Tab-separated table of C-alpha atoms in Angstrom:
chain	number	residue	atom	x	y	z
A	14	UNK	CA	-9.114	9.493	23.398
A	15	UNK	CA	-8.026	12.486	21.316
A	16	UNK	CA	-10.306	14.097	18.764
A	17	UNK	CA	-8.044	12.915	15.919
A	18	UNK	CA	-8.111	9.331	17.207
A	19	UNK	CA	-11.913	9.428	17.523
A	20	UNK	CA	-12.207	10.631	13.917
A	21	UNK	CA	-9.819	7.884	12.786
A	22	UNK	CA	-11.878	5.243	14.582
A	23	UNK	CA	-15.023	6.529	12.891
A	24	UNK	CA	-13.442	6.517	9.420
A	25	UNK	CA	-12.036	2.996	9.879
A	26	UNK	CA	-15.394	1.672	11.054
A	27	UNK	CA	-17.120	3.297	8.091
A	28	UNK	CA	-14.608	1.744	5.661
A	29	UNK	CA	-15.099	-1.698	7.172
A	30	UNK	CA	-18.854	-1.346	6.713
A	31	UNK	CA	-18.676	0.105	3.185
A	32	UNK	CA	-20.743	-1.618	0.489
A	33	UNK	CA	-20.737	1.241	-2.006
A	34	UNK	CA	-19.579	-0.933	-4.921
A	35	UNK	CA	-21.741	-4.005	-4.342
A	36	UNK	CA	-23.851	-3.365	-7.442
A	37	UNK	CA	-20.750	-2.805	-9.608
A	38	UNK	CA	-18.863	-5.875	-8.392
A	39	UNK	CA	-21.635	-8.445	-8.518
A	40	UNK	CA	-20.288	-10.022	-5.338
A	41	UNK	CA	-20.071	-9.008	-1.693
A	42	UNK	CA	-17.332	-6.410	-1.130
A	43	UNK	CA	-14.753	-7.175	1.553
A	44	UNK	CA	-12.539	-4.268	2.613
A	45	UNK	CA	-9.057	-5.595	3.344
A	46	UNK	CA	-6.503	-3.336	5.006
A	47	UNK	CA	-4.354	-3.122	8.136
A	48	UNK	CA	-4.879	-0.357	10.673
A	49	UNK	CA	-5.771	-0.692	14.338
A	50	UNK	CA	-7.042	2.376	16.121
A	51	UNK	CA	-7.695	1.436	19.743
A	52	UNK	CA	-7.220	4.148	22.394
A	53	UNK	CA	-3.790	2.785	23.389
A	54	UNK	CA	-2.745	1.602	19.910
A	55	UNK	CA	0.041	3.683	18.407
A	56	UNK	CA	-0.310	4.703	14.784
A	57	UNK	CA	2.421	2.854	12.880
A	58	UNK	CA	5.349	4.873	11.499
A	59	UNK	CA	5.175	3.276	8.030
A	60	UNK	CA	2.252	3.194	5.606
A	61	UNK	CA	2.060	0.999	2.520
A	62	UNK	CA	-0.223	2.506	-0.108
A	63	UNK	CA	-0.892	-0.094	-2.784
A	64	UNK	CA	-3.416	-0.739	-5.519
A	65	UNK	CA	-6.267	-3.042	-4.458
A	66	UNK	CA	-6.535	-6.541	-2.995
A	67	UNK	CA	-6.358	-9.441	-5.427
A	68	UNK	CA	-8.779	-12.349	-5.310
A	69	UNK	CA	-6.517	-14.439	-3.074
A	70	UNK	CA	-6.299	-11.624	-0.539
A	71	UNK	CA	-10.053	-11.071	-0.851
A	72	UNK	CA	-10.666	-14.684	0.120
A	73	UNK	CA	-8.162	-14.714	2.981
A	74	UNK	CA	-8.960	-11.262	4.355
A	75	UNK	CA	-5.330	-10.325	5.042
A	76	UNK	CA	-3.413	-7.797	2.900
A	77	UNK	CA	-0.514	-9.064	0.793
A	78	UNK	CA	-1.129	-12.648	1.914
A	79	UNK	CA	0.019	-13.942	-1.470
A	80	UNK	CA	3.257	-14.328	-3.472
A	81	UNK	CA	3.403	-10.558	-4.002
A	82	UNK	CA	3.508	-10.121	-0.248
A	83	UNK	CA	6.421	-12.531	0.028
A	84	UNK	CA	8.414	-10.427	-2.402
A	85	UNK	CA	7.355	-7.151	-0.758
A	86	UNK	CA	8.542	-8.368	2.647
A	87	UNK	CA	11.858	-9.325	1.055
A	88	UNK	CA	12.158	-5.826	-0.375
A	89	UNK	CA	11.442	-4.304	3.034
A	90	UNK	CA	13.754	-6.667	4.891
A	91	UNK	CA	11.098	-7.761	7.401
A	92	UNK	CA	9.487	-11.064	8.322
A	93	UNK	CA	5.780	-11.864	8.502
A	94	UNK	CA	5.539	-11.123	12.225
A	95	UNK	CA	6.926	-7.606	11.797
A	96	UNK	CA	4.946	-6.959	8.618
A	97	UNK	CA	1.597	-7.910	10.115
A	98	UNK	CA	2.203	-6.074	13.373
A	99	UNK	CA	-0.147	-3.055	13.139
A	100	UNK	CA	2.220	-1.142	15.385
A	101	UNK	CA	4.747	-1.231	12.521
A	102	UNK	CA	2.829	-0.953	9.256
A	103	UNK	CA	-0.462	0.475	8.068
A	104	UNK	CA	-1.537	-1.161	4.802
A	105	UNK	CA	-4.000	1.082	2.988
A	106	UNK	CA	-4.582	0.338	-0.717
A	107	UNK	CA	-6.139	2.816	-3.109
A	108	UNK	CA	-9.240	0.613	-3.156
A	109	UNK	CA	-9.988	-1.489	-0.110
A	110	UNK	CA	-11.878	-4.263	-1.900
A	111	UNK	CA	-11.000	-6.690	-4.689
A	112	UNK	CA	-12.496	-5.015	-7.785
A	113	UNK	CA	-13.084	-8.204	-9.765
A	114	UNK	CA	-11.696	-9.282	-13.136
A	115	UNK	CA	-11.797	-7.526	-16.488
A	116	UNK	CA	-12.792	-9.167	-19.771
A	117	UNK	CA	-9.254	-10.503	-20.276
A	118	UNK	CA	-9.090	-12.115	-16.845
A	119	UNK	CA	-6.875	-9.517	-15.220
A	120	UNK	CA	-7.708	-7.543	-12.093
A	121	UNK	CA	-9.807	-4.470	-12.752
A	122	UNK	CA	-8.241	-1.143	-11.714
A	123	UNK	CA	-9.135	0.320	-8.316
A	124	UNK	CA	-12.511	2.074	-8.546
A	125	UNK	CA	-11.906	5.818	-8.265
A	126	UNK	CA	-14.884	6.204	-5.949
A	127	UNK	CA	-12.961	4.482	-3.152
A	128	UNK	CA	-10.242	7.125	-3.047
A	129	UNK	CA	-12.830	9.869	-3.483
A	130	UNK	CA	-14.805	8.647	-0.486
A	131	UNK	CA	-12.072	7.733	1.944
A	132	UNK	CA	-8.542	8.845	1.065
A	133	UNK	CA	-8.434	12.395	2.358
A	134	UNK	CA	-10.554	11.598	5.423
A	135	UNK	CA	-8.246	8.754	6.367
A	136	UNK	CA	-4.938	10.528	5.791
A	137	UNK	CA	-6.110	13.589	7.707
A	138	UNK	CA	-6.243	11.354	10.778
A	139	UNK	CA	-2.749	9.919	10.288
A	140	UNK	CA	-0.285	12.770	10.845
A	141	UNK	CA	2.141	10.420	12.632
A	142	UNK	CA	3.073	8.477	9.492
A	143	UNK	CA	6.825	8.913	8.927
A	144	UNK	CA	7.432	6.828	5.791
A	145	UNK	CA	5.056	6.395	2.859
A	146	UNK	CA	5.639	3.514	0.443
A	147	UNK	CA	3.770	4.025	-2.835
A	148	UNK	CA	3.332	0.633	-4.487
A	149	UNK	CA	2.250	0.869	-8.120
A	150	UNK	CA	1.183	3.664	-10.434
A	151	UNK	CA	-2.288	4.252	-8.968
A	152	UNK	CA	-0.911	5.079	-5.531
A	153	UNK	CA	1.909	7.123	-7.019
A	154	UNK	CA	-0.349	9.287	-9.161
A	155	UNK	CA	-2.723	10.008	-6.286
A	156	UNK	CA	-0.134	10.727	-3.603
A	157	UNK	CA	2.464	12.487	-5.747
A	158	UNK	CA	0.071	14.378	-7.987
A	159	UNK	CA	1.964	16.524	-10.446
A	160	UNK	CA	5.298	15.276	-9.111
A	161	UNK	CA	4.645	11.798	-10.517
A	162	UNK	CA	6.342	11.095	-13.815
A	163	UNK	CA	4.534	9.944	-16.961
A	164	UNK	CA	5.378	6.278	-16.358
A	165	UNK	CA	5.849	4.097	-13.299
A	166	UNK	CA	9.422	3.359	-14.358
A	167	UNK	CA	10.270	7.050	-14.526
A	168	UNK	CA	8.616	7.720	-11.163
A	169	UNK	CA	10.469	4.900	-9.411
A	170	UNK	CA	13.734	5.878	-11.107
A	171	UNK	CA	13.207	9.401	-9.742
A	172	UNK	CA	12.758	8.103	-6.170
A	173	UNK	CA	15.500	10.309	-4.707
A	174	UNK	CA	13.484	13.438	-5.595
A	175	UNK	CA	10.643	12.595	-3.211
A	176	UNK	CA	12.602	13.015	-0.011
A	177	UNK	CA	13.237	10.652	2.887
A	178	UNK	CA	9.562	10.253	3.787
A	179	UNK	CA	8.250	8.866	0.454
A	180	UNK	CA	9.493	5.983	-1.702
A	181	UNK	CA	7.729	4.875	-4.914
A	182	UNK	CA	7.921	1.153	-5.723
A	183	UNK	CA	6.781	-1.101	-8.554
A	184	UNK	CA	4.187	-3.705	-7.717
A	185	UNK	CA	5.903	-6.782	-6.236
A	186	UNK	CA	3.920	-9.121	-8.485
A	187	UNK	CA	5.908	-11.937	-10.055
A	188	UNK	CA	4.584	-10.623	-13.373
A	189	UNK	CA	7.171	-7.860	-12.966
A	190	UNK	CA	10.164	-10.230	-13.121
A	191	UNK	CA	11.154	-8.893	-16.543
A	192	UNK	CA	10.876	-5.299	-15.270
A	193	UNK	CA	13.202	-6.106	-12.370
A	194	UNK	CA	15.662	-7.827	-14.703
A	195	UNK	CA	15.677	-4.839	-17.045
A	196	UNK	CA	16.160	-2.307	-14.238
A	197	UNK	CA	18.957	-3.635	-11.995
A	198	UNK	CA	19.346	-0.228	-10.340
A	199	UNK	CA	16.150	-0.966	-8.389
A	200	UNK	CA	17.728	-3.774	-6.386
A	201	UNK	CA	21.211	-2.283	-6.379
A	202	UNK	CA	20.431	1.325	-5.449
A	203	UNK	CA	16.878	1.677	-4.152
A	204	UNK	CA	16.365	-1.463	-2.054
A	205	UNK	CA	19.307	-0.874	0.318
A	206	UNK	CA	17.968	2.621	1.053
A	207	UNK	CA	14.436	1.281	1.468
A	208	UNK	CA	15.545	-1.332	3.997
A	209	UNK	CA	17.604	1.191	5.907
A	210	UNK	CA	14.714	3.643	6.158
A	211	UNK	CA	12.356	0.856	7.244
A	212	UNK	CA	14.783	-0.232	9.995
A	213	UNK	CA	15.237	3.345	11.161
A	214	UNK	CA	11.518	4.026	11.432
A	215	UNK	CA	10.714	0.732	13.131
A	216	UNK	CA	13.409	1.308	15.745
A	217	UNK	CA	12.070	4.687	16.836
């Protein structure tokens, strides 16, 4: 096993065992992500960098196993079998655990400590990633840095500027139906390119 693969295995095992936020959450953390790192397991060519698991995903233990995942797979043009094949996709949210609900009943934002602890260590061990899909503003701000626009809409609308290896996306939540209706260019212009780049990377 290469030195990079050994480091990746160590980081993944540490993430799976992480309980850093247990006192903040008030319930047992459950890291949910998709990445297999066995000695003969290839690193997938596509990484999905999202926000954080919702409660339904927290309970099931499988990323995007909810209505948002159905829509995301439609956007990508893949079925469940291809999506959950770790040889195809790594699914690595900005926070690996469901962060709980805020006072209004919505999901709390991803705790910043998660990215601080794990993001750079993890990505340093994944040089083989060919296509990065940035789902939502939290992932876009972290991965794009100063290249991210002031709003998610502006960042996604500027998707051509980020090159063939990075595509920013809105969250596939059904709460974004109005956003999709108001921005038809997303489905007309961006999605065909997204599906083509996904097919190209999965076929290599």
